[in-house]
Structures are given as C-alpha cells and as structure tokens.
Coordinates of C-alpha atoms and ligand atoms in Angstrom, one line a residue:
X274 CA 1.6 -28.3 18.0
X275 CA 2.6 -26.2 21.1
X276 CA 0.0 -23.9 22.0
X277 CA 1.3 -20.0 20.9
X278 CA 0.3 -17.4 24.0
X279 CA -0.3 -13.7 24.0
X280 CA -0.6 -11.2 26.3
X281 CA -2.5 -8.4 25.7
X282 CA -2.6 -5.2 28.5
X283 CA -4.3 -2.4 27.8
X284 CA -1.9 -0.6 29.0
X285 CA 0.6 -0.8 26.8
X286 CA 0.3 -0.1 23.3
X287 CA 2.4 0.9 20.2
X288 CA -0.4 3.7 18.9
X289 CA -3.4 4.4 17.4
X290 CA -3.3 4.1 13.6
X291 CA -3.4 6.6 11.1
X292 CA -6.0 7.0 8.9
X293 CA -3.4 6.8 5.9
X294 CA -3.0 3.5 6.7
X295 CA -5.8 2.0 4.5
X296 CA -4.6 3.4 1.3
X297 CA -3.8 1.4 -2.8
X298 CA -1.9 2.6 -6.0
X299 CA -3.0 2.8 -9.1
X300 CA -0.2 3.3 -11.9
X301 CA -1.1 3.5 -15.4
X302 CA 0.2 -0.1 -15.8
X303 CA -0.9 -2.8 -17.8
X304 CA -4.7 -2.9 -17.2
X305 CA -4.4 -1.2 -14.0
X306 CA -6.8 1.8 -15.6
X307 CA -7.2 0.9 -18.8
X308 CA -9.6 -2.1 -18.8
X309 CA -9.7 -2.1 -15.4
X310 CA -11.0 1.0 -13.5
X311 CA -11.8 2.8 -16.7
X312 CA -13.3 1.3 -19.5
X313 CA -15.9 3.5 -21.7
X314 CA -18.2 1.2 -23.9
X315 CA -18.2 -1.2 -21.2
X316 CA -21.7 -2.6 -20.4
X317 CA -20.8 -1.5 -16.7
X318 CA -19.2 1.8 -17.6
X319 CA -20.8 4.8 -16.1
X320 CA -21.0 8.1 -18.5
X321 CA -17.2 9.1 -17.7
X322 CA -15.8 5.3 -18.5
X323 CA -15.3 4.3 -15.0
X324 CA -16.3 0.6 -14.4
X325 CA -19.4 0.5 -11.9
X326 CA -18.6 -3.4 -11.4
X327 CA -15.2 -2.4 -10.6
X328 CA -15.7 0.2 -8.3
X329 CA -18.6 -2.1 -6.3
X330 CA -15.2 -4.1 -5.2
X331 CA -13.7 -1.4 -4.6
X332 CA -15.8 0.1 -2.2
X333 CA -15.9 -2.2 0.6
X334 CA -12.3 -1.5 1.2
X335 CA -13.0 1.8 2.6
X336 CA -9.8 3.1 1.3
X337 CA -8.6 6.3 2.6
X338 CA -6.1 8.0 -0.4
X339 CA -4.7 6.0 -3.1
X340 CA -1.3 7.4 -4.7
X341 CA -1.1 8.2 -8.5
X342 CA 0.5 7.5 -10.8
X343 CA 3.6 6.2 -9.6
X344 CA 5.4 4.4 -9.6
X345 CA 7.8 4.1 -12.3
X346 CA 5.7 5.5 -15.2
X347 CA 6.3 9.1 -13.4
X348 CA 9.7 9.0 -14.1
X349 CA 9.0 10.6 -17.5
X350 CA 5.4 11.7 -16.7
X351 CA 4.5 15.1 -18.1
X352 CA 1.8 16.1 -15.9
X353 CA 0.6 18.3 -18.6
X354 CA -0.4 16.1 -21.1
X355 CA -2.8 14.4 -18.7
X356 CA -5.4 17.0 -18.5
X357 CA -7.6 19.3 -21.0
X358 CA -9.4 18.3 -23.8
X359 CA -9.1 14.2 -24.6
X360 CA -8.7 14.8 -28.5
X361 CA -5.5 17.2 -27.7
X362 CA -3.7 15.3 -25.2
X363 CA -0.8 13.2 -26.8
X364 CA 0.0 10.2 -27.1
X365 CA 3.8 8.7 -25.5
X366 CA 6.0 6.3 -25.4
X367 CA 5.9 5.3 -21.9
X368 CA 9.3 3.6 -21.4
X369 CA 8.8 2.5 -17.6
X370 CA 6.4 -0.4 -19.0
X371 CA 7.1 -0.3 -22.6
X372 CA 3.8 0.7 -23.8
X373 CA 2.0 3.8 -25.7
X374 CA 0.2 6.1 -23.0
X375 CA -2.7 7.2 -24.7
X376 CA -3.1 10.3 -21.8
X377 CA -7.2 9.7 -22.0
X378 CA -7.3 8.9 -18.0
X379 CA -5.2 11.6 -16.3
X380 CA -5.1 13.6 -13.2
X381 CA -8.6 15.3 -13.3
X382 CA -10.0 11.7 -14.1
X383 CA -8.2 10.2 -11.3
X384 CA -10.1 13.4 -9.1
X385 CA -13.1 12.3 -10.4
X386 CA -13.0 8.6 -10.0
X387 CA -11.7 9.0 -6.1
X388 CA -14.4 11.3 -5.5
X389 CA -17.3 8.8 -6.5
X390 CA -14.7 6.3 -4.7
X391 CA -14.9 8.7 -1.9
X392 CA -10.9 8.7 -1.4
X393 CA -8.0 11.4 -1.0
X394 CA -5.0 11.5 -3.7
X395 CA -1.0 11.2 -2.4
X396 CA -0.1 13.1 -6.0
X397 CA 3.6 12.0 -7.2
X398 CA 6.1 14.7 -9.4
X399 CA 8.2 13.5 -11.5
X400 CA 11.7 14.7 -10.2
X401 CA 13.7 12.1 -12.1
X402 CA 13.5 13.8 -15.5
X403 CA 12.3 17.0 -14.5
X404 CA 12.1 19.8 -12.5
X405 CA 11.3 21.7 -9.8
X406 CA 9.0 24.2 -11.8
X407 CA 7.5 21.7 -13.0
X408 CA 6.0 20.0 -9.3
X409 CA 5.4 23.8 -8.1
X410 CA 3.3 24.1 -11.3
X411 CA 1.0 21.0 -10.8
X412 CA 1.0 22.2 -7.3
X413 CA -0.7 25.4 -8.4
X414 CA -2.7 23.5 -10.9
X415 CA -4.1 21.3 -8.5
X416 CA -4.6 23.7 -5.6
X417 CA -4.5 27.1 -6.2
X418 CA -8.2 28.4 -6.1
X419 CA -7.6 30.7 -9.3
X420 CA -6.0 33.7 -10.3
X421 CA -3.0 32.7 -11.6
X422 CA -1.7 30.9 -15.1
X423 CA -2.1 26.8 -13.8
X424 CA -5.1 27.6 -11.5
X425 CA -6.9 29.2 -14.2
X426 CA -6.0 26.7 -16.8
X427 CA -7.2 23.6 -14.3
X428 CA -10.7 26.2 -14.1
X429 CA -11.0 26.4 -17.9
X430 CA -11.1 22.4 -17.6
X431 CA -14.1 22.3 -16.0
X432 CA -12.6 22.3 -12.4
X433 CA -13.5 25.1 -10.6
X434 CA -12.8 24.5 -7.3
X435 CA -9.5 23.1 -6.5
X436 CA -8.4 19.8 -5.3
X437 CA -6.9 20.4 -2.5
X438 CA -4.4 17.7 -2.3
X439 CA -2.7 17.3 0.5
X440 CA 0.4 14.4 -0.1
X441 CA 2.9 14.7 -2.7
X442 CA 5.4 12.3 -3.4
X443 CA 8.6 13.3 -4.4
X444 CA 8.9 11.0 -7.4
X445 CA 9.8 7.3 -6.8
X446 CA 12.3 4.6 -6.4
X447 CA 15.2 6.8 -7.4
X448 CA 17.6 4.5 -6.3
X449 CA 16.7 1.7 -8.6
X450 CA 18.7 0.8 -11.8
X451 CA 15.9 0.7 -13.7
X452 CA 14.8 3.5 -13.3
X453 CA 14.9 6.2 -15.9
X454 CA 17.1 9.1 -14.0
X455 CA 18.6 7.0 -10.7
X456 CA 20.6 8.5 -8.6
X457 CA 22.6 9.1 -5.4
X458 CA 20.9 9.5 -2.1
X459 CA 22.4 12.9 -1.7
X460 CA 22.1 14.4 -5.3
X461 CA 18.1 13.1 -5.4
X462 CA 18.1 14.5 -1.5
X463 CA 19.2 17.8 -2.4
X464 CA 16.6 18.1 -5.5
X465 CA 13.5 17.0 -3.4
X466 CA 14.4 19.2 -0.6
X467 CA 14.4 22.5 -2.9
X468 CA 11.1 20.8 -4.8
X469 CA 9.6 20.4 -1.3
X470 CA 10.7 24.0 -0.3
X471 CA 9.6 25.7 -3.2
X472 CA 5.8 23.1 -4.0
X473 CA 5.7 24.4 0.4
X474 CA 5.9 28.2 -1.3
X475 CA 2.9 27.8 -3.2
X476 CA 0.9 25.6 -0.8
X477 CA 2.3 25.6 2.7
X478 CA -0.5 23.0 4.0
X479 CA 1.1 20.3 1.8
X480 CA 3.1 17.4 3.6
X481 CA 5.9 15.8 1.1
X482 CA 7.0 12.2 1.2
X483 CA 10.9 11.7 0.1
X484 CA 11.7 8.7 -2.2
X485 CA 13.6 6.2 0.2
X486 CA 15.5 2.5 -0.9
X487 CA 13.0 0.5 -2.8
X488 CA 13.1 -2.7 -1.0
X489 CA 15.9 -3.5 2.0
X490 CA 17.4 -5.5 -0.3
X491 CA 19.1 -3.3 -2.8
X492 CA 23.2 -2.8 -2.0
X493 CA 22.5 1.2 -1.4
X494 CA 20.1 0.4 1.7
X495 CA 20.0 1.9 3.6
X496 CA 22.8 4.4 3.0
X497 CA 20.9 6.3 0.4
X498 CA 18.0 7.1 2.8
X499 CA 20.4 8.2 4.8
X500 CA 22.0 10.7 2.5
X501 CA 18.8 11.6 1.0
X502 CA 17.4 12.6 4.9
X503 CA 20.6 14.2 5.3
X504 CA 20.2 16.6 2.7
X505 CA 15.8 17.3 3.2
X506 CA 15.5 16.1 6.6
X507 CA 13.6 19.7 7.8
X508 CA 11.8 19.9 4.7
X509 CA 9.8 16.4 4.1
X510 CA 7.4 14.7 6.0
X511 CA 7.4 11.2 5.2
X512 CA 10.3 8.8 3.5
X513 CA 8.8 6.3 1.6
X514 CA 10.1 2.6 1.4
X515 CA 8.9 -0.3 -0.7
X516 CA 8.7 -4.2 -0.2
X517 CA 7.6 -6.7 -1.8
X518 CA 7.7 -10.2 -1.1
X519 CA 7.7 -13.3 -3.1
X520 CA 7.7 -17.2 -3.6
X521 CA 9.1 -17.6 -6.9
X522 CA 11.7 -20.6 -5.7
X523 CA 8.5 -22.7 -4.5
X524 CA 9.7 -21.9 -0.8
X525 CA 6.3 -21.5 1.1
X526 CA 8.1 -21.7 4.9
X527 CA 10.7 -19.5 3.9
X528 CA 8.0 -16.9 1.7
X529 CA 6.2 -16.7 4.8
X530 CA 9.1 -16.0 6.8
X531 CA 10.2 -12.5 4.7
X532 CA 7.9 -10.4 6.8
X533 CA 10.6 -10.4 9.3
X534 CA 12.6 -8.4 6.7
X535 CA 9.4 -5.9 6.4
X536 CA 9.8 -5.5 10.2
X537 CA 13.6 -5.5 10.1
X538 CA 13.4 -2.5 8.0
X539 CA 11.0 -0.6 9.4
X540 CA 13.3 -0.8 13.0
X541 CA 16.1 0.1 11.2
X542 CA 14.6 3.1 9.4
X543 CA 13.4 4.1 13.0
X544 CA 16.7 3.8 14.4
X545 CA 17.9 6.4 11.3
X546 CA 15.3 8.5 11.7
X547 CA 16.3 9.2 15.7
X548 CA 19.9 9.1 14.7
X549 CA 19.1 11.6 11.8
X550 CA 17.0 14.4 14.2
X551 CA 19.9 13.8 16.7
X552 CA 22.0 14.6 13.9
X553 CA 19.9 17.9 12.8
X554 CA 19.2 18.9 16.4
X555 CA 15.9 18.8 15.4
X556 CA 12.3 18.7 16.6
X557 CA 10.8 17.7 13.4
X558 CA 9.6 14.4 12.8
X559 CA 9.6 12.2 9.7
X560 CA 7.2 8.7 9.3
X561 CA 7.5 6.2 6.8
X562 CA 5.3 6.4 3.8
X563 CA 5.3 2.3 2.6
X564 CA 3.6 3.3 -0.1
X565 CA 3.9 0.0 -2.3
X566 CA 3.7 -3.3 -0.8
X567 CA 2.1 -6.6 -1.9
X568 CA 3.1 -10.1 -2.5
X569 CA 4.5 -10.2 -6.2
X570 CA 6.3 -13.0 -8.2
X571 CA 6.4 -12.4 -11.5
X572 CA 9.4 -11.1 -13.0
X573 CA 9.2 -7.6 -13.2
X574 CA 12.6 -6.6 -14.7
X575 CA 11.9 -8.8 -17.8
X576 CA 8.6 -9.3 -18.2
X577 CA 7.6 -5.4 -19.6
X578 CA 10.6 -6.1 -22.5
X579 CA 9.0 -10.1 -23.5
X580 CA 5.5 -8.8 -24.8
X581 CA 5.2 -7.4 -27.9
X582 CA 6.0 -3.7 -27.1
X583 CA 4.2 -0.4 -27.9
X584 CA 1.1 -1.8 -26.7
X585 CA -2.0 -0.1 -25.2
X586 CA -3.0 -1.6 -21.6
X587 CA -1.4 -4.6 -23.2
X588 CA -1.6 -7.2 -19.6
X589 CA 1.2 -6.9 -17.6
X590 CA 2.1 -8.1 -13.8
X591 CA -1.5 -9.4 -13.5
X592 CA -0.2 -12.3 -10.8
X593 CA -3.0 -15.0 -10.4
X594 CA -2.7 -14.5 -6.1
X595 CA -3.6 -17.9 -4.3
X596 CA -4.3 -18.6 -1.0
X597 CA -1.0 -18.9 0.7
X598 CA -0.6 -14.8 -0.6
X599 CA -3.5 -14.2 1.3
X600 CA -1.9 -15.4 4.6
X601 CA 1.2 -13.4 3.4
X602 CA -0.2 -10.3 2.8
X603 CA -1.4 -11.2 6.0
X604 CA 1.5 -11.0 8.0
X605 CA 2.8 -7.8 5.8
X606 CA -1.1 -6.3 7.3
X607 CA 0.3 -7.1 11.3
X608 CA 4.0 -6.0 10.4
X609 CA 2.5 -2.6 9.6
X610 CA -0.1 -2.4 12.4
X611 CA 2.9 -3.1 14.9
X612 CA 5.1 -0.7 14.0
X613 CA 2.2 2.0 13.3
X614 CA 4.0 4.3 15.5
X615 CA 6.7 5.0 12.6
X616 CA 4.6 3.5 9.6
X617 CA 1.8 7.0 8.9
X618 CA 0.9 6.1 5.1
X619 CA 0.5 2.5 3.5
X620 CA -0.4 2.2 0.1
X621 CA -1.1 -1.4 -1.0
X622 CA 0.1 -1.9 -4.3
X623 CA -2.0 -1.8 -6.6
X624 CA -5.6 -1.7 -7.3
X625 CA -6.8 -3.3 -10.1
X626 CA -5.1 -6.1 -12.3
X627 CA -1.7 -5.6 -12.2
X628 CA 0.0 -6.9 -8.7
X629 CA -3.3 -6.7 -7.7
X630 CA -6.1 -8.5 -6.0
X631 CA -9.2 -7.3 -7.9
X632 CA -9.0 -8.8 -11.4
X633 CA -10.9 -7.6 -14.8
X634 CA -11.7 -9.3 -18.1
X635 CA -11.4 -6.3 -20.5
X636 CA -15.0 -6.4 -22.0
X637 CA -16.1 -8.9 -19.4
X638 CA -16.7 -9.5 -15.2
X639 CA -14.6 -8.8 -12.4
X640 CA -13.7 -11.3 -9.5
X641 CA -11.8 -10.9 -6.4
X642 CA -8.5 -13.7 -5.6
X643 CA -7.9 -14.5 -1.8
X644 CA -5.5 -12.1 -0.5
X645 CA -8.9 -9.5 -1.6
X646 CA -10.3 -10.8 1.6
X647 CA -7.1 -10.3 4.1
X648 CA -6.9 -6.0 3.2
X649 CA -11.1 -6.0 3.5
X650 CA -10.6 -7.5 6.9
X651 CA -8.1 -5.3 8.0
X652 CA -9.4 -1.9 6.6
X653 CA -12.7 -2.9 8.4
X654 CA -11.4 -4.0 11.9
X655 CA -8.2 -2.7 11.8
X656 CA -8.9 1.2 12.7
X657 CA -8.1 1.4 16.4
X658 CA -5.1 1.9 18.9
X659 CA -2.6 -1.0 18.0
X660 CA -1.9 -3.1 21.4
X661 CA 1.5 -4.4 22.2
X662 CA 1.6 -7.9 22.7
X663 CA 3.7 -10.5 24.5
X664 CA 3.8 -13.1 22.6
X665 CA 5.2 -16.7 22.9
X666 CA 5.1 -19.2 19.8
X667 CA 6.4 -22.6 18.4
X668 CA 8.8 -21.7 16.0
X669 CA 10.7 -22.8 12.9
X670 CA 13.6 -22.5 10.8
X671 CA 14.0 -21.8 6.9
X672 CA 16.0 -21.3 4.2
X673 CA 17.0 -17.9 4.7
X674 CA 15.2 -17.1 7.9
X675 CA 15.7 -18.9 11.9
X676 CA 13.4 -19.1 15.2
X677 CA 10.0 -18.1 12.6
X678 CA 7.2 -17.7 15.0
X679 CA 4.2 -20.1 13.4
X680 CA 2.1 -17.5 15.1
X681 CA 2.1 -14.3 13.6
X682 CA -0.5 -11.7 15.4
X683 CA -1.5 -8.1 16.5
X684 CA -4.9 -7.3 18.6
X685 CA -6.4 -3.8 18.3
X686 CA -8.6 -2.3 20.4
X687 CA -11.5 -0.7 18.1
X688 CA -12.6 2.8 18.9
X689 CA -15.9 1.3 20.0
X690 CA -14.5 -0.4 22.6
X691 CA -14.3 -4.1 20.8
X692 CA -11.1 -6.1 20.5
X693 CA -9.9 -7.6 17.3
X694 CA -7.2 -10.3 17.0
X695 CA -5.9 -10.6 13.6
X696 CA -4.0 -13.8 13.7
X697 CA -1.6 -16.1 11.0
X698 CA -0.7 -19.8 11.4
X699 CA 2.1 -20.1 9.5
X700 CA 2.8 -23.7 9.6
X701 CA 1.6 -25.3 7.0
X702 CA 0.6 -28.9 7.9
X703 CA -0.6 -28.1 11.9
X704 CA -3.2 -26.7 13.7
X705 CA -2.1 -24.0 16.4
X706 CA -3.7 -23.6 19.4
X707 CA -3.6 -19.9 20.5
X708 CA -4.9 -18.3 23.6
X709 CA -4.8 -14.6 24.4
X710 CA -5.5 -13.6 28.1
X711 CA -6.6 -10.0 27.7
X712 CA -5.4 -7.3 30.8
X713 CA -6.6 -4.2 32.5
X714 CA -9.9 -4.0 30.4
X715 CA -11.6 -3.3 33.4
X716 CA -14.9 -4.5 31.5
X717 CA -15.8 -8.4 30.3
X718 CA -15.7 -9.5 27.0
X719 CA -18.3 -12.4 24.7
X720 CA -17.0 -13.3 21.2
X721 CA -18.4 -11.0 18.4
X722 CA -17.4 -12.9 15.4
X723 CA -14.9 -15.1 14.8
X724 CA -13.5 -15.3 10.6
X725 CA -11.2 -17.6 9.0
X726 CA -9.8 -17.7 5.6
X727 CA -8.2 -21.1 4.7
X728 CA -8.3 -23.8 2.3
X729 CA -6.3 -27.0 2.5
X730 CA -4.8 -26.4 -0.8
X731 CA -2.4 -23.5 -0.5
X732 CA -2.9 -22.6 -4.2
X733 CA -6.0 -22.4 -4.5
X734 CA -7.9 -19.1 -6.2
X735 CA -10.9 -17.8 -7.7
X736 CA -11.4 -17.2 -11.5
X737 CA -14.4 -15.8 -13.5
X738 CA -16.1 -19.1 -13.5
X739 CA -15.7 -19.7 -10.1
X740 CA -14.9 -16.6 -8.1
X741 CA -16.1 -18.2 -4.6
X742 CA -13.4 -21.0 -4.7
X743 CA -11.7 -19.0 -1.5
X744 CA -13.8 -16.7 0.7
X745 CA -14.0 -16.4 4.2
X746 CA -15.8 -18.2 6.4
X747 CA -17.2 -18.1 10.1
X748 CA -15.3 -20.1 12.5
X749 CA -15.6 -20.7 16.3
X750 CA -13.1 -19.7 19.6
X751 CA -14.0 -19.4 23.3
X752 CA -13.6 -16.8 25.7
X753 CA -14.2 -17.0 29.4
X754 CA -12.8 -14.9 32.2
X755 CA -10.2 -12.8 30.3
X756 CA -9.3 -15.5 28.1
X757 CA -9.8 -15.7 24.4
X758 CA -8.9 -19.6 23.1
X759 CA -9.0 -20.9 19.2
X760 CA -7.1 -23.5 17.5
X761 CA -5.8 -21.6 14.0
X762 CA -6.0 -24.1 11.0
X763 CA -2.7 -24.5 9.2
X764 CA -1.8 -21.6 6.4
X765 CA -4.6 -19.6 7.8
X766 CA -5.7 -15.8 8.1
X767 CA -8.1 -15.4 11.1
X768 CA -10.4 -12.2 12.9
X769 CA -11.0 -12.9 16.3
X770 CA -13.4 -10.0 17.4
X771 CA -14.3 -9.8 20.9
X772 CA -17.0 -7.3 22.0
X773 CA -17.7 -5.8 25.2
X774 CA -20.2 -7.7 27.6
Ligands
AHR970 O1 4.2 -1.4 -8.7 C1 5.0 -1.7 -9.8 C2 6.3 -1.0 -9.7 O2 7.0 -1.5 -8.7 C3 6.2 0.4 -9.5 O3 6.0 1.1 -10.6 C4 7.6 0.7 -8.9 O4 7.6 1.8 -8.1 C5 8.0 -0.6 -8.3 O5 9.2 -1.0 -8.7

C-alpha cells in the first residue's frame, strides 16, 4: 500500500485536553453493579461488597469521574430510595431494562466505591418523570455541608462531610422514543434550564450538562439540540451527545468507517454552538459532554423485553468485544482527541459487563476483551496538548461511507515533553507504511516505546480460560532526523511514543 504521511508542527495544535476526558458510566444495568463492581459474598469482595478483582482492572485506567446512574434507568430513578438504611430501601420495577432494582447499591455506595477508585461523580437527575425540587433536593443532599433537611438526612447516613459533586446531568436521552417521558427539544430545554437555575441556587459551583440528540442519527438531530440550547443556552455548561457504533450487518470496512459520523457531529454541534452564542449575544461558552460512547451491537431496543423479565442483574448487553472493536474504539479514542477543543467530558460507556470491556463471572474471575487495551493506552498517553496534523492517506470507499483514510491518527505532545502517536490501519488485508516528520520541536527525538495491538483474525477475544488471547505487544519503528517511520499491520491499534533525546 501507499505509504500514509503526517505532518506534525508544534505549532499548531487543536488544545490541550481536559481532564474529563478519561471518564466511564456505570448504570445499574444488567451486571453492570450487581455481579460486577459489587458483589458481597464474593471471595474477592471487600467488607462493603465491592469486587477487589474488579476494581484491580479498573485501576489502571486512571479514570477521572465516571457518570451515574444514567442512562435510561434515571428516567424513573427516585434518588431517595437509593440511600439510608439497606433493609428500608425498596425494591422497583425498573422499566428502562425490565428488571426489579433491589436499591442495595445507590448513590452513597457509588461515593464510596469511586473514592477507593479514586474518581469524581458527573451525578444525573431524573427530569423525565420528575421535578425540579426533586434535583435541587439531591443537590442539597449531596453537597450541602449540613444545616438543613437533605444535608442532615445524608449526615444521619453516616456521611458527614459532603460530596461535593461538581457535574450534573440533566437527565438523559430525552429525545429518544424509548424513553419513558421523551420530549421536544424546547419543552425538555425550558425544564433543564429552570432545574439548572434553581440546583445553581443551592450550589452555585456546580457546572450542568443538558441532554442533547442521542446519536446523529435520530430524525430530530440536530433540531432538538438546537431548541433545547435555545431555551438554557446561559444556564448549562455542557450538552451532551451519544454515539455508538456498530457491525451488526457483518460490514468491517464500512464499521470502521462510522467514526467519520462521530467527527461529523461533533463539527456540526460546533457550528450550532457559535451560531447559538451569536444568536444569544453571548459570552458564555458550552462544550460537549459525550458522555456514552462505545462500540455496541447487540440489539438494545429488543433485547431488555426477550429475557425473562423482573429479573435481578439478570445479563443484559454484555457484547463479547473482539479485536476489530478494539481498533474501533480506536478511531472513536482520536475522533475525540481531535476535536478536544469542543469535546470537555467523555464518558466511555460502560464499566463493567454490560457494553463493556471488563467482563465478570458472577461468583467467579474477571478478564479483560481487546478494546480494554485501546482506552488503557489512551488514558495513559493520551494527557497532553492535542497536535494538529496534516495528514495524507490511501483511501477507500464503503457501503455507506467514500474517500475512508486507511490511516486514522492523532499525535500528542505529553506534558513531559514526549510525543505519542496513536495510530489505526484500517485496511484490513495490508500493511501501511506511515511516516510522521515532526516540526518546530526545537529538541531531538529517540523512540521510547513503540505498542501494537493486532491479531490476524479480526474476531478474536479473550475469555476466562484464556484471557491473554489479545493483548498488546511491543513492536518496532525508526526515527532519524525528525522523522518517525513504521509500517502499521492491517486492522491494527498502535502507540508510537517518541521521547526527548
Ligand atoms: O448504555 C446503555 C443505554 O444506552 C443508556 O442507558 C442510554 O442512555 C443509551 O441509550
């Protein structure tokens, strides 16, 4: 194949990345919690239930704030009946994924469980079925020292100092058919913005992120972001948008391809946003909070209504990922670091089990699938100011998608000085040859580390008997005089890490 070149000056970049960027999401979903995170009587299980095991994987992907708990389950959550004593919490039908919510992990376990995970909360309301009281009240229960009626109540649960939290959702996916209380754009809009006004009264520190179009492919995108910024524009922070992407027809080229969508909508929502403060004569800003992506295939409409329903943490979306997700996921990784300058908050979605790359046998071990490799990579080298590159590849044409660069790729240049390349080959079949000649460093550069994930067989995986089937591996590239070469093996997920000489 052709070689692909970049070029990389540091003089132009897009911005340095957020912190927020290296978030999850954990919904109470299938075996998301239950059986997953938390699991009391589990030989692993610490004295609060939480799976040590679990949490070891967890660890390494230094993640930042991880939103709870939704998602669609808040669409009916009742804040309430998550915290206080276990034996007086109720028991719910929890519509949103057909199950019984037993309430025994809630919001104060979810504190605890980040702490020892070392990670924030982005805390969602539930403005879909309920009210605005109802968010300024678990506002107050979460962060009010003490002193008044919630604050005191989240004291008498053993929680004397308060959270703190600082990012709130402002419920989810309202646009979305299924969910329980959709709506317009404009009459949601109007709701968050008084919700965000009056959760602001009790806590003005708080940042808000609105509920934006669920993926860009529902008919209302992106017209309902539009009327939803419309109506809270001055009084949110952050809209958030959703994608996920999938191969269900069998169509690697073309699955690989629908990261161009991802960066589609992020310039479109950028073009709203300067249209929208143009609009307002405004000088406040608004960043997107893409705060659920993954790769996902099963069928998520029909799949919570064909098990046996009124389960508890009865499996559900638990996708066994392969290696072509992990080249994916991937290319969703580079489409956020480029356009970092809009995209503040992403939350890969989720954490355990369900849609997720960490999987639990309930009783049993825990193992990580391919794609587990691609977010550790990018957590770990991704923290930096984001380079803007010139880049020139072979290209292809798909089903739905024409003139696909094979190469898909994004350097950052690491606070410490180093330079990391995260790199995709696309094609499937061919090698491709990329070299990077790096500008305006003013300093020399020696290979640091050069890691490849690959596998000749793009479905390969790992399972409980074998969970080292796909891992990464150390490969090899050469750099001399400002230019970085390696030859990228077909479907492949590389880290070219360059250090200072
Ligand atoms: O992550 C699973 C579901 O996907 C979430 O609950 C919802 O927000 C989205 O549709």
């Amino acid at each position: 194949m052709k070689t692909a070149s970049m070029i990389v000056d540091r003089d132009y970049f897009i911005d340095h990345t957020d912190e927020k960027l290296f978030c999850s999401f954990v919904e109470p979903l299938g075996r998301c919690i239950y059986g997953g995170l938390y699991e009391p009587g589990h030989p692993d299980a610490d004295e609060n239930g939480f799976r040590r095991d679990v949490l070891s994987l967890i660890k390494p992907l230094n993640l930042t704030m991880n939103r709870f708990p939704g998602g669609n389950y808040t669409s009916t959550f009742r804040w309430e009946d998550s915290v206080g004593p276990k034996e007086c919490r109720p028991r719910r039908a929890e519509v949103a994924w057909q199950c019984i919510e037993t309430n025994q992990f809630g919001l104060n376990e979810f504190a605890d469980w980040s702490k020892l995970n070392g990670s924030d909360v982005m805390m969602t309301v539930n403005l879909a079925t309920r009210g605005v009281l109802e968010a300024m009240n678990c506002v107050e229960y979460c962060n009010l020292e003490g002193g008044t009626y919630w604050s005191d109540l989240r004291r008498s649960h053993g929680y004397e100092k308060p959270h703190g939290y600082k990012y709130w959702c402002l419920s989810n996916e309202i646009d979305g058919p299924w969910q329980v209380g959709q709506n317009t754009g404009a009459v949601y809009g109007h709701l968050a913005r008084e919700a965000s006004k009056a959760m602001k009264l009790i806590d003005p520190e708080i940042k808000t992120v609105l509920a934006g179009s669920s993926n860009p492919s529902m008919p209302t995108y992106p017209v309902f972001d539009a009327e939803a910024l419309d109506q809270a524009w001055e009084y949110v922070d952050y809209l958030s948008l959703h994608h996920y992407i999938s191969n269900r027809k069998g169509d690697t080229p073309n699955y690989l391809a629908r990261t161009l969508t991802t960066d589609l909508m992020f310039k479109q929502i950028g073009g709203l946003f300067a249209w929208m403060k143009a609009k307002k004569r405004s000088s406040h800003n608004v960043y997107v909070s893409f705060d659920e992506y993954n790769t996902w295939h099963t069928v998520s409409g029909t799949e919570r209504f064909e098990k046996p329903r009124w389960g508890i943490a009865t499996p559900l979306l638990e996708d066994t990922y392969v290696m072509e997700d992990a080249v994916a996921l991937g290319s969703l990784l580079i489409t956020i670091l480029r356009n970092c300058d809009i995209v503040k908050i992403a939350c890969l979605s989720e954490l355990v089990n369900c849609i997720s790359h960490i999987r639990t046998r309930t009783g049993g071990g825990c193992w990580v699938l391919p794609p587990y490799y691609t977010f550790l990579h990018f957590s770990k080298y991704g923290r930096g100011t984001v380079l803007n590159p010139r880049i020139d590849s072979p290209k292809y044409d798909s089903t739905d998608y024409t003139d696909v660069p094979f190469l898909d790729a994004i350097p950052v240049l690491n606070d410490d000085g180093s330079i990391t390349v995260f790199a995709v080959n696309r094609s499937l079949d061919e090698t491709l040859p990329l070299e990077v000649e790096l500008r305006g460093f003013g300093n020399d550069f020696a290979i640091e580390e050069v890691i490849i994930l690959s596998n000749p067989d793009p479905k390969a995986t790992n399972t409980e008997d074998n969970p080292d089937n796909v891992r990464p591996h150390a490969g090899s590239a050469a750099y001399e005089d400002g230019r970085l070469r390696a030859d990228l093996a077909p479907l492949s997920w590389n880290v070219l890490r360059l250090k200072v000489q």
